[in-house]
Tab-separated table of C-alpha atoms and ligand atoms in Angstrom:
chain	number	residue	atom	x	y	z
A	200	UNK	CA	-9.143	2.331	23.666
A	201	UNK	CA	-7.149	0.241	21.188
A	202	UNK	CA	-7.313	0.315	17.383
A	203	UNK	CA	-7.253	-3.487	15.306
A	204	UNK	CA	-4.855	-3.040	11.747
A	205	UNK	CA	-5.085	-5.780	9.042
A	206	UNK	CA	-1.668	-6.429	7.325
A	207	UNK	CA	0.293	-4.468	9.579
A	208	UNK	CA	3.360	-6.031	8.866
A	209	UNK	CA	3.725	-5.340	5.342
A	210	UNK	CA	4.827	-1.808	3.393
A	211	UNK	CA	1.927	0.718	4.003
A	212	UNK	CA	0.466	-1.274	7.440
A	213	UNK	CA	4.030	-1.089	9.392
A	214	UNK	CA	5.092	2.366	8.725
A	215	UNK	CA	1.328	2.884	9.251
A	216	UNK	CA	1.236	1.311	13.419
A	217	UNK	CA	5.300	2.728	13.675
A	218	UNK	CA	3.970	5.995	12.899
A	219	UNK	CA	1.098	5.632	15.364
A	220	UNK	CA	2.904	4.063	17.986
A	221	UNK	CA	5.352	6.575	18.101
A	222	UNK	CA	2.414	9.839	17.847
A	223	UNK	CA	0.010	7.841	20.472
A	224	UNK	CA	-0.369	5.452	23.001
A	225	UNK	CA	-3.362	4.117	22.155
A	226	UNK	CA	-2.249	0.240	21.725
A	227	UNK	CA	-2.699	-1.083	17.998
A	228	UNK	CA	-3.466	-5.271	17.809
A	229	UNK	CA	-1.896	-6.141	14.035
A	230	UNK	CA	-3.367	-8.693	12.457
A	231	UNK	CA	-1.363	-10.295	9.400
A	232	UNK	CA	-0.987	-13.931	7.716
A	233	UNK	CA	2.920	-12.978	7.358
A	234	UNK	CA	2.354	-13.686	3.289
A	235	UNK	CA	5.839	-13.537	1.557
A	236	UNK	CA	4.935	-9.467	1.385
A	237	UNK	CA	4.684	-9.270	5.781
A	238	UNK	CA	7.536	-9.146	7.518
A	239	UNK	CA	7.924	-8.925	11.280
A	240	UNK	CA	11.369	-7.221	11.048
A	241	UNK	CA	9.421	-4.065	9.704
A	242	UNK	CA	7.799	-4.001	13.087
A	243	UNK	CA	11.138	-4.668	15.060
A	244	UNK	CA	11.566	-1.267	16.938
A	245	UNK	CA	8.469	-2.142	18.682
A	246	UNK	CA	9.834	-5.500	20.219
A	247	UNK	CA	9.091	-5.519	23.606
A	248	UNK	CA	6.583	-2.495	23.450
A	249	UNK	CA	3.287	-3.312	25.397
A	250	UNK	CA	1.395	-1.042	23.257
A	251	UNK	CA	1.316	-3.592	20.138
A	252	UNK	CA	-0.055	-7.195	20.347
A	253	UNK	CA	0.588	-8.840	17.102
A	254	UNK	CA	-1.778	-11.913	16.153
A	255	UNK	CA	-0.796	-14.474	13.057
A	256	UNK	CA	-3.645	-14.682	11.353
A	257	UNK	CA	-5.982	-14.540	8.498
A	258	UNK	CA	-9.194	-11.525	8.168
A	259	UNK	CA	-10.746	-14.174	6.684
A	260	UNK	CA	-10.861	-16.429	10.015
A	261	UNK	CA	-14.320	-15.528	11.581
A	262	UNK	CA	-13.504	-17.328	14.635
A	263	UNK	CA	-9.739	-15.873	14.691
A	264	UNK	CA	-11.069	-11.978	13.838
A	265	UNK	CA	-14.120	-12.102	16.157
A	266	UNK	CA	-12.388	-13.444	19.105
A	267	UNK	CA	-9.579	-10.440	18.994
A	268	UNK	CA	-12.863	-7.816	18.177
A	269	UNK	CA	-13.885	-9.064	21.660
A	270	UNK	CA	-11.447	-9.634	23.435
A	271	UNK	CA	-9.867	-5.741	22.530
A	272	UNK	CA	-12.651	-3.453	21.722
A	273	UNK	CA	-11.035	-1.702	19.347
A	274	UNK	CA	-12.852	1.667	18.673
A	275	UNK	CA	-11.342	1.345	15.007
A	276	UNK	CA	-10.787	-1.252	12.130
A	277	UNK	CA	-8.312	-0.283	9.207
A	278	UNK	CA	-7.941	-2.753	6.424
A	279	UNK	CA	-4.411	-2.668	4.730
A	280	UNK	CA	-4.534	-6.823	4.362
A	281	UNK	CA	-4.423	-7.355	0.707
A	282	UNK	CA	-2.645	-9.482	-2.185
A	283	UNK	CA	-0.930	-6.004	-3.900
A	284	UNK	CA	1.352	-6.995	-6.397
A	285	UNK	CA	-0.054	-6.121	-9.992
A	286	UNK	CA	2.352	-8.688	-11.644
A	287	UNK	CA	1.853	-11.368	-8.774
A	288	UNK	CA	-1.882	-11.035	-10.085
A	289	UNK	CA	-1.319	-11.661	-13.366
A	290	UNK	CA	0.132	-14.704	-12.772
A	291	UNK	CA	-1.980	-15.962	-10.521
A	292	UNK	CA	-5.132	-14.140	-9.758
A	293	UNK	CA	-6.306	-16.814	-6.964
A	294	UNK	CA	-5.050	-15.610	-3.909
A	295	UNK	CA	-6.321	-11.481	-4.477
A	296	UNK	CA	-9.787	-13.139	-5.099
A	297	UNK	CA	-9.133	-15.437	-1.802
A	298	UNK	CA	-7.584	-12.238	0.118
A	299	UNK	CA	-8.829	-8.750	-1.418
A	300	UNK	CA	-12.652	-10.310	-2.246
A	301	UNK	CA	-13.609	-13.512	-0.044
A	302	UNK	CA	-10.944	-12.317	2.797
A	303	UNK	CA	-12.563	-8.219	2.704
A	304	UNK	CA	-16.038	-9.915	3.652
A	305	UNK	CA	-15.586	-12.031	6.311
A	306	UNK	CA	-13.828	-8.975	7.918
A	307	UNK	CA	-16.935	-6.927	7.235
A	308	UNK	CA	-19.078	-9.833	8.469
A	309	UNK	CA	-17.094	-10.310	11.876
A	310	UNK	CA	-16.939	-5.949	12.246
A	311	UNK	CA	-20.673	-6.117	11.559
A	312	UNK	CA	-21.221	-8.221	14.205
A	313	UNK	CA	-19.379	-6.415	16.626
A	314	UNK	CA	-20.479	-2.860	15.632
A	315	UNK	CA	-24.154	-4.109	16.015
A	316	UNK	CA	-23.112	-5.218	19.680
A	317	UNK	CA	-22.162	-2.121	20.919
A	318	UNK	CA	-23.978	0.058	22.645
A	319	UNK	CA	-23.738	4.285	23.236
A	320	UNK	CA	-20.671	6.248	22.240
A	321	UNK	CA	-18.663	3.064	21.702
A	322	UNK	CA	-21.104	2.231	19.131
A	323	UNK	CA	-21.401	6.071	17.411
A	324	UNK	CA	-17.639	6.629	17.352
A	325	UNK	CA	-16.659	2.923	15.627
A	326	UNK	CA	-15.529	3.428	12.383
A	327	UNK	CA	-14.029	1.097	10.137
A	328	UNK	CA	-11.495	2.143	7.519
A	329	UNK	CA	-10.578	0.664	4.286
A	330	UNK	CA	-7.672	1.095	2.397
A	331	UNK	CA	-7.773	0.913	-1.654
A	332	UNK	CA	-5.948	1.932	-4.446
A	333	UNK	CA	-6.273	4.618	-7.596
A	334	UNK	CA	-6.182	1.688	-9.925
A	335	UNK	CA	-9.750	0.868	-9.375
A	336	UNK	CA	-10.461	3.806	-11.644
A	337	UNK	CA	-8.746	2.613	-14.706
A	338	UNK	CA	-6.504	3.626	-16.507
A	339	UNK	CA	-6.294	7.760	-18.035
A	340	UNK	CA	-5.875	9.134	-21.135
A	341	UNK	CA	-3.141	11.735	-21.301
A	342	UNK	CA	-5.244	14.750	-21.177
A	343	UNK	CA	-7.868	13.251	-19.229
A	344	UNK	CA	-8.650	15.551	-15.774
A	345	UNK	CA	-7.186	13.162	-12.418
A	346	UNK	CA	-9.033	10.873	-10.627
A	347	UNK	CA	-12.157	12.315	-8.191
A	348	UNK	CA	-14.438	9.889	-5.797
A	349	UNK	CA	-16.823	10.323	-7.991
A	350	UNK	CA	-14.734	8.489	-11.223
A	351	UNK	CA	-16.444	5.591	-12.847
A	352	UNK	CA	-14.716	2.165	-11.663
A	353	UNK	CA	-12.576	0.542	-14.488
A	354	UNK	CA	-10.467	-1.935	-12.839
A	355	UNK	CA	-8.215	-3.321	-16.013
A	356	UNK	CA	-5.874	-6.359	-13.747
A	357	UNK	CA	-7.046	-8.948	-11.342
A	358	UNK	CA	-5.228	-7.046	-8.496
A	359	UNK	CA	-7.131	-3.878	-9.471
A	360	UNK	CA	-10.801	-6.032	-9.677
A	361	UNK	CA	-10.391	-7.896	-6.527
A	362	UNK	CA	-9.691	-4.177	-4.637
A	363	UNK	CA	-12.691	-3.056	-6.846
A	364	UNK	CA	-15.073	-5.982	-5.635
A	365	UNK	CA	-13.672	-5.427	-1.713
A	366	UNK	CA	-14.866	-1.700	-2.122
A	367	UNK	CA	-18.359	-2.197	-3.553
A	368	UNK	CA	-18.918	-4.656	-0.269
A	369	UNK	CA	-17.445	-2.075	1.851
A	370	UNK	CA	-19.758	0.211	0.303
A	371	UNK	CA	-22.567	-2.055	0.560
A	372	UNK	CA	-22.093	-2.815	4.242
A	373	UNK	CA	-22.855	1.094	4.765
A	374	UNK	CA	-25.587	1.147	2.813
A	375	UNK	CA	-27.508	-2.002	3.932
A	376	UNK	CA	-26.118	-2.538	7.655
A	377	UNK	CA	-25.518	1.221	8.532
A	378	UNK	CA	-21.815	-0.354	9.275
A	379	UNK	CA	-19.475	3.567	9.870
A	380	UNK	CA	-17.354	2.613	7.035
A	381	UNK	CA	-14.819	5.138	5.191
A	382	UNK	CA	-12.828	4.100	1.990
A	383	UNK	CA	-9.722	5.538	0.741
A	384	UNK	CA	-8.113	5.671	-2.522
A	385	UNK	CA	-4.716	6.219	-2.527
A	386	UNK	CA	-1.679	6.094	-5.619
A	387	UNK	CA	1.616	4.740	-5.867
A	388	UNK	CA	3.222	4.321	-2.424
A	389	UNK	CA	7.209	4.658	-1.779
A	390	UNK	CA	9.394	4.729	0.868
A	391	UNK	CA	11.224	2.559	3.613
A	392	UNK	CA	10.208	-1.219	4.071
A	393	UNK	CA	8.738	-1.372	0.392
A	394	UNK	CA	9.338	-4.909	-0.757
A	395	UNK	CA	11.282	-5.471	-3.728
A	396	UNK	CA	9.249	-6.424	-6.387
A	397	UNK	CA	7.837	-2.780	-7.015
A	398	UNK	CA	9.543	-0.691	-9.166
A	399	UNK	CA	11.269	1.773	-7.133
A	400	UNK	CA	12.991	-0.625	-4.720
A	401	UNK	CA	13.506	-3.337	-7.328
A	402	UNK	CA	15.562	-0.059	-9.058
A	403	UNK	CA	17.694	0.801	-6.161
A	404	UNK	CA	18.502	-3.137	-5.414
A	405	UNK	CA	19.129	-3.928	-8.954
A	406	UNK	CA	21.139	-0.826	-9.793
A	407	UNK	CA	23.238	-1.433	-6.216
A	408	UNK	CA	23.635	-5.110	-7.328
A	409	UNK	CA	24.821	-3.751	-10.933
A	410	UNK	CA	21.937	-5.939	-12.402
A	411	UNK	CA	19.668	-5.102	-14.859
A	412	UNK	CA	17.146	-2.242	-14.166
A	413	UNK	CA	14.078	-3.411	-15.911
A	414	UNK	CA	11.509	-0.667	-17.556
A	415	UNK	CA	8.461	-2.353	-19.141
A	416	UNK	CA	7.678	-1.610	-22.431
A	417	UNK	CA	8.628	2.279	-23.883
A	418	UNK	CA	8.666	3.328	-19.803
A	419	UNK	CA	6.298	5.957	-20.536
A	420	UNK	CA	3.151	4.656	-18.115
A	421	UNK	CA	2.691	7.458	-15.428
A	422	UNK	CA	2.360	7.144	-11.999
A	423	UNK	CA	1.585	9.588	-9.165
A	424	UNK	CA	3.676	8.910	-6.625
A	425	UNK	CA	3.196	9.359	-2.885
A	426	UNK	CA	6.077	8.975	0.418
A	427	UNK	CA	4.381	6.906	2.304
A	428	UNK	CA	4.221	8.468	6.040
A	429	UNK	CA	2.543	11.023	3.940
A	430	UNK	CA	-0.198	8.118	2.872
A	431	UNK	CA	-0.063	7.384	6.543
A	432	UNK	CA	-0.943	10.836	8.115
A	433	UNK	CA	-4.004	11.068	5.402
A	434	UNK	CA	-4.969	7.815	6.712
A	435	UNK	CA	-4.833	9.479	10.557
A	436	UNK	CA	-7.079	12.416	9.364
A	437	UNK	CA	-9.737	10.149	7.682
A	438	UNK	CA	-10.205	7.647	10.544
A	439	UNK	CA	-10.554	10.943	13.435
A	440	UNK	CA	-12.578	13.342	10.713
A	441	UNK	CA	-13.604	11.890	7.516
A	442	UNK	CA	-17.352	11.727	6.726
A	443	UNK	CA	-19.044	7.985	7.510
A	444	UNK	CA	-19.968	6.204	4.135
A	445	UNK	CA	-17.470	8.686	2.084
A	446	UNK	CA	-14.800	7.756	0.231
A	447	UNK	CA	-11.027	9.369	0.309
A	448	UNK	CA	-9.221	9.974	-2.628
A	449	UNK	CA	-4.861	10.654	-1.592
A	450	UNK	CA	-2.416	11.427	-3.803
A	451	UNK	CA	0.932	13.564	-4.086
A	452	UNK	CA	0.235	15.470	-6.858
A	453	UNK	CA	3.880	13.770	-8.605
A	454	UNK	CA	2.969	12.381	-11.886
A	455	UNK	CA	6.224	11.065	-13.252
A	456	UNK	CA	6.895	8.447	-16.037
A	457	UNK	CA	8.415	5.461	-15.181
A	458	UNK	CA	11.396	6.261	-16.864
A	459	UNK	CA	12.255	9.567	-15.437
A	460	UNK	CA	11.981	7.924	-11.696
A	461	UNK	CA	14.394	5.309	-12.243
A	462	UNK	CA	16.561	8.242	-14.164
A	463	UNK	CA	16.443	10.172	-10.788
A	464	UNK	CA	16.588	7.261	-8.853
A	465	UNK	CA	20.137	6.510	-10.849
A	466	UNK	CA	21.128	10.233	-10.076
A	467	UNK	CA	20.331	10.264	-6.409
A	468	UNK	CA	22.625	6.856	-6.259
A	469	UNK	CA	25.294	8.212	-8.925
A	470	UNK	CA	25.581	10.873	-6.025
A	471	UNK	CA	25.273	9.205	-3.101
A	472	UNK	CA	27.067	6.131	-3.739
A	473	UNK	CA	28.806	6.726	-7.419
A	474	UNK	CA	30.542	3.948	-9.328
A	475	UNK	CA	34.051	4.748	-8.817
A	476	UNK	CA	34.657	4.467	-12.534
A	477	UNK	CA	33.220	7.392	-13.997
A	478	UNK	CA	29.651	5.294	-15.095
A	479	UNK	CA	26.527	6.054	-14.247
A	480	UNK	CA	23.760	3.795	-12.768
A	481	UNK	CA	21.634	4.548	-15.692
A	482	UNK	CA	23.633	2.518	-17.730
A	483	UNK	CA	21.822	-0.673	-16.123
A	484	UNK	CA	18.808	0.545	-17.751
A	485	UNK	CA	17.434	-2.314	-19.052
A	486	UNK	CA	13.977	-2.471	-21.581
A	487	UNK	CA	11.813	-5.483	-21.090
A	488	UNK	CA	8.245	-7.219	-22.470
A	489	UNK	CA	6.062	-4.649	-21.390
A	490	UNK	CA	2.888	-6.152	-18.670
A	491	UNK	CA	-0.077	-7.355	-20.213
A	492	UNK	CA	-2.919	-4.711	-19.513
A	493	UNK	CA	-0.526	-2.045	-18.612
A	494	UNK	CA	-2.508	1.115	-17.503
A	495	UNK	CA	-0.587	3.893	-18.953
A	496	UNK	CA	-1.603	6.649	-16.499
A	497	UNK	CA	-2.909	7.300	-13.140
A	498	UNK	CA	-3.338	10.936	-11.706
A	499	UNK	CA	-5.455	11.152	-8.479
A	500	UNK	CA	-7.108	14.895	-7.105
A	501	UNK	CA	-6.772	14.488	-3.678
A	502	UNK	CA	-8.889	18.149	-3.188
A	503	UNK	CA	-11.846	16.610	-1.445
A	504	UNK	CA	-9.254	15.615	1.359
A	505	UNK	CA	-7.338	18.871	1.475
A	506	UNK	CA	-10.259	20.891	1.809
A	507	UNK	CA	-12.154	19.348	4.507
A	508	UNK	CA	-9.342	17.806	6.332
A	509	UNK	CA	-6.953	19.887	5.646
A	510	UNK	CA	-4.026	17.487	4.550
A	511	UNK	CA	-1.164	17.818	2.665
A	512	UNK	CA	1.918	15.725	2.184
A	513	UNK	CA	5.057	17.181	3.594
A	514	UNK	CA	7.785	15.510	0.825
A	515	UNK	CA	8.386	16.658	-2.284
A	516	UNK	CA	9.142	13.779	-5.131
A	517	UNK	CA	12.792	14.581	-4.754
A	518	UNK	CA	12.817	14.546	-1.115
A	519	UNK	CA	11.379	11.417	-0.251
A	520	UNK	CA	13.048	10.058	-2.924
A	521	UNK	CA	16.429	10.616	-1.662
A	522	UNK	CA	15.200	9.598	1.818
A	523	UNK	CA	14.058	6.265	0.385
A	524	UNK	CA	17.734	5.381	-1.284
A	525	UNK	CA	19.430	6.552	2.219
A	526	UNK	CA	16.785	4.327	3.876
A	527	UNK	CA	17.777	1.056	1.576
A	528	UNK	CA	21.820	2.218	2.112
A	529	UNK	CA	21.359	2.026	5.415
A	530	UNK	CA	19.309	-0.885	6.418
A	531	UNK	CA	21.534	-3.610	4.338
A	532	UNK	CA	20.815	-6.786	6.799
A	533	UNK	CA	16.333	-5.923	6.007
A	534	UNK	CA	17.724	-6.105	2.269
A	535	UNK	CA	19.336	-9.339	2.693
A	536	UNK	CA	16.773	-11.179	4.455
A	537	UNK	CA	14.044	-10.422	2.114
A	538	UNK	CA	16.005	-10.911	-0.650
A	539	UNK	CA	16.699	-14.648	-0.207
A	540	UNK	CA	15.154	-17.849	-1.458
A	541	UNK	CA	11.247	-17.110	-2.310
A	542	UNK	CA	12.519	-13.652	-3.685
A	543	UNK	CA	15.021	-15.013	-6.371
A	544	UNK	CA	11.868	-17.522	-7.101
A	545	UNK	CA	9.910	-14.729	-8.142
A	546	UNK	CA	13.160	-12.401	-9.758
A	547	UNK	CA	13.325	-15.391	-12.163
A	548	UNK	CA	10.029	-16.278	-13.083
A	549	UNK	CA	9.083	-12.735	-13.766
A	550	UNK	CA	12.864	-11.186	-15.034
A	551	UNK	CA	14.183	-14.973	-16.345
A	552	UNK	CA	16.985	-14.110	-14.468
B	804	NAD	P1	1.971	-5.388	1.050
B	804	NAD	O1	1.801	-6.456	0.041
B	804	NAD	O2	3.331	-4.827	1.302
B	804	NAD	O3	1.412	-5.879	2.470
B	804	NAD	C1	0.220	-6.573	2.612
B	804	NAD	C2	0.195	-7.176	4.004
B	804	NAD	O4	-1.057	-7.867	4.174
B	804	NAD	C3	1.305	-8.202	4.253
B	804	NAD	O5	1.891	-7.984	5.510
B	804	NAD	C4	0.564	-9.539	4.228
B	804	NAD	O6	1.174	-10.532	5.042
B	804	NAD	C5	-0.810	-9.145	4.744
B	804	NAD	N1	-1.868	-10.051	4.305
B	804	NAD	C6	-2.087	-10.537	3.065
B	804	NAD	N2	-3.163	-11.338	3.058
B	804	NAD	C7	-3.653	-11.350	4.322
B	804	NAD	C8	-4.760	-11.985	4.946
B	804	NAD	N3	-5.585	-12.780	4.250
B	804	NAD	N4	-4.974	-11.763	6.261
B	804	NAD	C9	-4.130	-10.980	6.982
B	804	NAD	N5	-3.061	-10.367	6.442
B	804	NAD	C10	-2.822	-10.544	5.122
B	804	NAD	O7	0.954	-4.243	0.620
B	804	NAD	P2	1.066	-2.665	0.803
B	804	NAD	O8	1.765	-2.096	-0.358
B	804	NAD	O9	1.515	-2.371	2.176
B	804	NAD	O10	-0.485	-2.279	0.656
B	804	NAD	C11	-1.334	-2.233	1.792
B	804	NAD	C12	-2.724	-1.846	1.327
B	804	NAD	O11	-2.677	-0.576	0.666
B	804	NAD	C13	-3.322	-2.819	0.315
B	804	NAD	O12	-4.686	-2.952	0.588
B	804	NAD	C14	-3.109	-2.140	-1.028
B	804	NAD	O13	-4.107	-2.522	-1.937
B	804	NAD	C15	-3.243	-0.688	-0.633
B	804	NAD	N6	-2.508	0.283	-1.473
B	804	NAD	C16	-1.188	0.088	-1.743
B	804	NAD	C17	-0.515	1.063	-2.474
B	804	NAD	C18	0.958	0.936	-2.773
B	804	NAD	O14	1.489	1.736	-3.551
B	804	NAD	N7	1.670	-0.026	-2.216
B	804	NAD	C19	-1.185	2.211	-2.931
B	804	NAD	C20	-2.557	2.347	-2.638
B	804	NAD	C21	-3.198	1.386	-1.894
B	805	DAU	O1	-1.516	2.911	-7.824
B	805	DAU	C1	-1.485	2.246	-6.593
B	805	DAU	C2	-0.880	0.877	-6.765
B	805	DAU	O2	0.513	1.073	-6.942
B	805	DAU	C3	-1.147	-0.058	-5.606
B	805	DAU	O3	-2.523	-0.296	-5.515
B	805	DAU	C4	-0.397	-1.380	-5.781
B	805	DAU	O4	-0.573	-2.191	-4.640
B	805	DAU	C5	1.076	-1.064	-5.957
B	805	DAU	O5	1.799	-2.247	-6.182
B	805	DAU	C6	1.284	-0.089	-7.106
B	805	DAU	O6	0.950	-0.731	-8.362
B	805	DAU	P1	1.832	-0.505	-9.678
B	805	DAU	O7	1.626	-1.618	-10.606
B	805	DAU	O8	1.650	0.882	-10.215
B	805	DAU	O9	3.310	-0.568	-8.983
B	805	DAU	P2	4.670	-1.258	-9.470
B	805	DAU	O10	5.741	-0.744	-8.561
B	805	DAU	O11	4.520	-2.719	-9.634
B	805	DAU	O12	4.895	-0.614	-10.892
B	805	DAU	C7	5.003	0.791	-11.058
B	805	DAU	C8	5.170	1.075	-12.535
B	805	DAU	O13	6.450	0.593	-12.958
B	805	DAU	C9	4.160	0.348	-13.403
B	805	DAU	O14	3.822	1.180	-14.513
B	805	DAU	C10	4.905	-0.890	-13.895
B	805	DAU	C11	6.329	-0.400	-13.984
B	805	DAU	N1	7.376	-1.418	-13.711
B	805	DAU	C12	7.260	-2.190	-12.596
B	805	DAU	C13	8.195	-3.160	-12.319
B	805	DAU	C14	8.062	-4.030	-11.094
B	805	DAU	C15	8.459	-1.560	-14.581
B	805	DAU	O15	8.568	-0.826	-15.586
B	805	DAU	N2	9.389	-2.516	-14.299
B	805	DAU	C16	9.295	-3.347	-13.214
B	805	DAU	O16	10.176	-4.223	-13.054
C-alpha cells in the first residue's frame, strides 16, 4: 500500500507527507515540478528514508503520472499541486490556468484510467482527494453566515477561478466516470515552511529584517486562519472516512483582520526577540496600494467535518502563532535559501523595493 501526493514539496504538501511519514509507514511517492513555491529542503528530514520516493515532475505529464500510478499502486491520490499565490495571479494568470485547470485534468484523466483498471477491493477503497481553497466561494459580507459546501461559487481572482474550474472537473469526474473523488475546502493556512510571499511569513521576515511590513489597503480584509498540521490531520480524516463525491469544508474558526495578525505577530516578536531599544516591531507597519479585487472576508463552517468525522484543530490562533515565529527563529539557513535571487525578483516587482 502506498499513497501518490501532488506538490508535496511545497507549504501544505510537505508538512502534509512529514506528518504522515512520521504517523505511518505506508510509503508516500511525491510528485512536484519544484516551481519557485517547492522546495526539497522542506522534505529534508526524510533524506535517506525508504518510505518516500520523490519524482520531478509535472500532473500534467500523462506519460510521467501514469507510469508512477503503475508502477506504485497507490490506494490514494491527494492533489495539493497548484499555482497558490493570489498576487502571483494577478500578475500573471497563465500558469494557474496551465497548473490549477489544464494540469487538474490530465491528473483526473491518468487516475481515471487507473481507477477503471482495478479490480475488487483495490478498486472500492481508491479514493482520490482534492485539495481547494475557501476563496472559491467569494468573498462575504460582514454579517453574512460562514461558508457551508453548499455556498454558491464566486471566485473574484484568477487564482481563486482556476481552483474553481479544477473543482467543477473533479466534481464532474464523479458524476460522469463514477471516479471516488472527495474535495476539500480549506482557509488561510500558517505555519512552518510557508513561503514568504504570504502575509504572515512575509511579516515575521520583514519585521526581523527591520523592513517595511506591508498591509494592503485599510488592513481590515478578514481571514480565518488555520495551523497547518491542523489542515493536515482534517486532510487524514477525509481520505480514511469522508463520504465519496462529498465535499469538505476546514477551517479554524479564527477570523482575524489583517491588521490585528501582524499586530500580534509584532507582539509575539517584541517578546521573543525585542528590539533592544525600547521600539516595537509594529512600528514597521507599513500601508500600501491595496490588491485589485481584494475579497474583504472569508469565514468557513467547518461543522459538516466535525460532526461526522469528528475533527477539530488542536491550536488556538495564539498558539500556533507563536509556534510559527519560533519555527522561522529557528530555522535561519531555510530563510536564507529561499530568500535569495528569484525572491528579491518578486519583493520588488510587487513591494518596488
Ligand atoms: P505552495 O505554492 O506552497 O505549493 C505548491 C506546490 O505544488 C509546490 O511544491 C510546487 O512546486 C508544486 N506544483 C506547482 N505546479 C505543479 C505541477 N504542475 N505539477 C506538480 N507540482 C506542481 O502551495 P500551498 O500553500 O502548499 O497549497 C497547496 C494546495 O492547498 C493548493 O492546491 C492550494 O490551492 C491549497 N490551499 C492552500 C491554502 C493556503 O493557505 N496556503 C489554503 C487552502 C487551500
Ligand atoms: O483562503 C485560502 C487561501 O489563502 C489559499 O487558497 C491561498 O493559496 C493562500 O495564498 C491564501 O490566500 P490569501 O490571498 O488570503 O493569502 P495571503 O497571505 O496572500 O494574504 C492574506 C491577506 O493579507 C490578504 O487579505 C491579503 C493581505 N496581504 C497579503 C500580503 C502578501 C497584505 O495585506 N499584505 C501583503 O503583503
Amino acid at each position: 500500500m502506498s499513497i501518490l501526493v501532488t506538490g508535496g514539496a511545497g507549504f501544505i504538501g510537505a508538512n502534509f507527507v512529514l506528518d504522515w511519514l512520521d504517523q505511518h509507514d505506508e510509503p508516500v511517492i511525491n510528485l512536484d515540478k519544484l516551481t519557485y513555491a517547492g522546495n526539497v529542503e522542506n522534505l529534508a528530514s526524510l533524506q535517506g528514508d525508504a518510505r518516500h520516493i520523490f519524482v520531478q515532475g509535472d500532473i500534467g505529464d500523462p506519460v510521467l503520472v501514469s507510469g508512477l500510478l503503475t508502477k506504485h499502486r497507490p490506494r490514494a491520490v491527494i492533489n495539493f499541486a497548484a499555482e497558490s499565490h493570489v498576487d502571483r495571479s494577478i500578475h500573471g494568470p497563465r500558469e494557474f490556468i496551465h497548473t490549477n485547470i489544464v494540469g487538474t485534468f490530465s491528473l483526473l484523466e491518468s487516475v481515471r484510467a487507473y481507477w477503471e483498471g482495478l479490480t475488487g477491493d483495490a478498486k472500492g477503497c481508491f479514493r482520490f482527494l482534492h485539495v481547494s481553497t475557501d476563496e472559491v466561494y467569494g468573498s462575504l459580507r460582514a454579517d453574512a453566515p460562514a461558508f457551508s459546501e453548499t455556498s454558491r461559487y464566486e471566485p473574484n481572482s484568477p487564482y481563486s477561478a482556476s481552483k474553481a474550474a479544477g473543482d467543477h472537473l473533479v466534481r464532474a469526474y464523479h458524476y460522469t466516470y463514477g471516479v471516488p473523488v472527495l474535495t476539500t475546502n480549506c482557509s488561510n493556512n500558517y505555519g512552518p515552511y510557508h513561503f514568504p510571499e504570504k502575509l504572515i511569513p512575509l511579516c515575521i521576515l520583514n519585521a526581523l529584517g527591520g523592513n517595511p511590513i506591508p498591509i494592503y489597503g485599510d488592513g481590515r480584509q478578514i481571514r480565518d486562519w488555520l495551523y497547518v498540521k491542523d489542515h493536515c490531520s482534517a486532510i487524514r480524516l477525509v481520505l480514511e472516512g469522508g463520504r465519496v463525491g462529498e465535499t469538505y469544508n476546514i477551517g479554524g474558526g479564527n477570523e482575524v483582520a489583517n491588521l490585528d495578525v501582524v499586530e500580534k505577530l509584532c507582539a509575539i516578536l517584541d517578546n521573543l526577540k525585542p528590539l533592544g531599544d525600547g521600539r516595537s516591531y509594529k512600528a514597521q507597519i507599513t500601508f500600501v496600494k491595496d490588491r485589485p479585487g481584494h475579497d474583504r472576508r472569508y469565514a468557513i463552517n467547518a461543522s459538516k467535518l466535525e460532526g461526522e468525522l469528528g475533527w477539530k484543530p488542536q491550536e488556538t490562533f495564539e498558539t500556533g502563532l507563536t509556534k510559527t515565529v519560533l519555527w522561522y527563529l529557528e530555522n535561519q539557513s531555510w530563510v536564507t535559501h529561499v530568500t535569495s535571487g528569484v525572491y528579491r525578483n518578486w519583493m520588488n516587482r510587487q513591494y518596488g523595493t
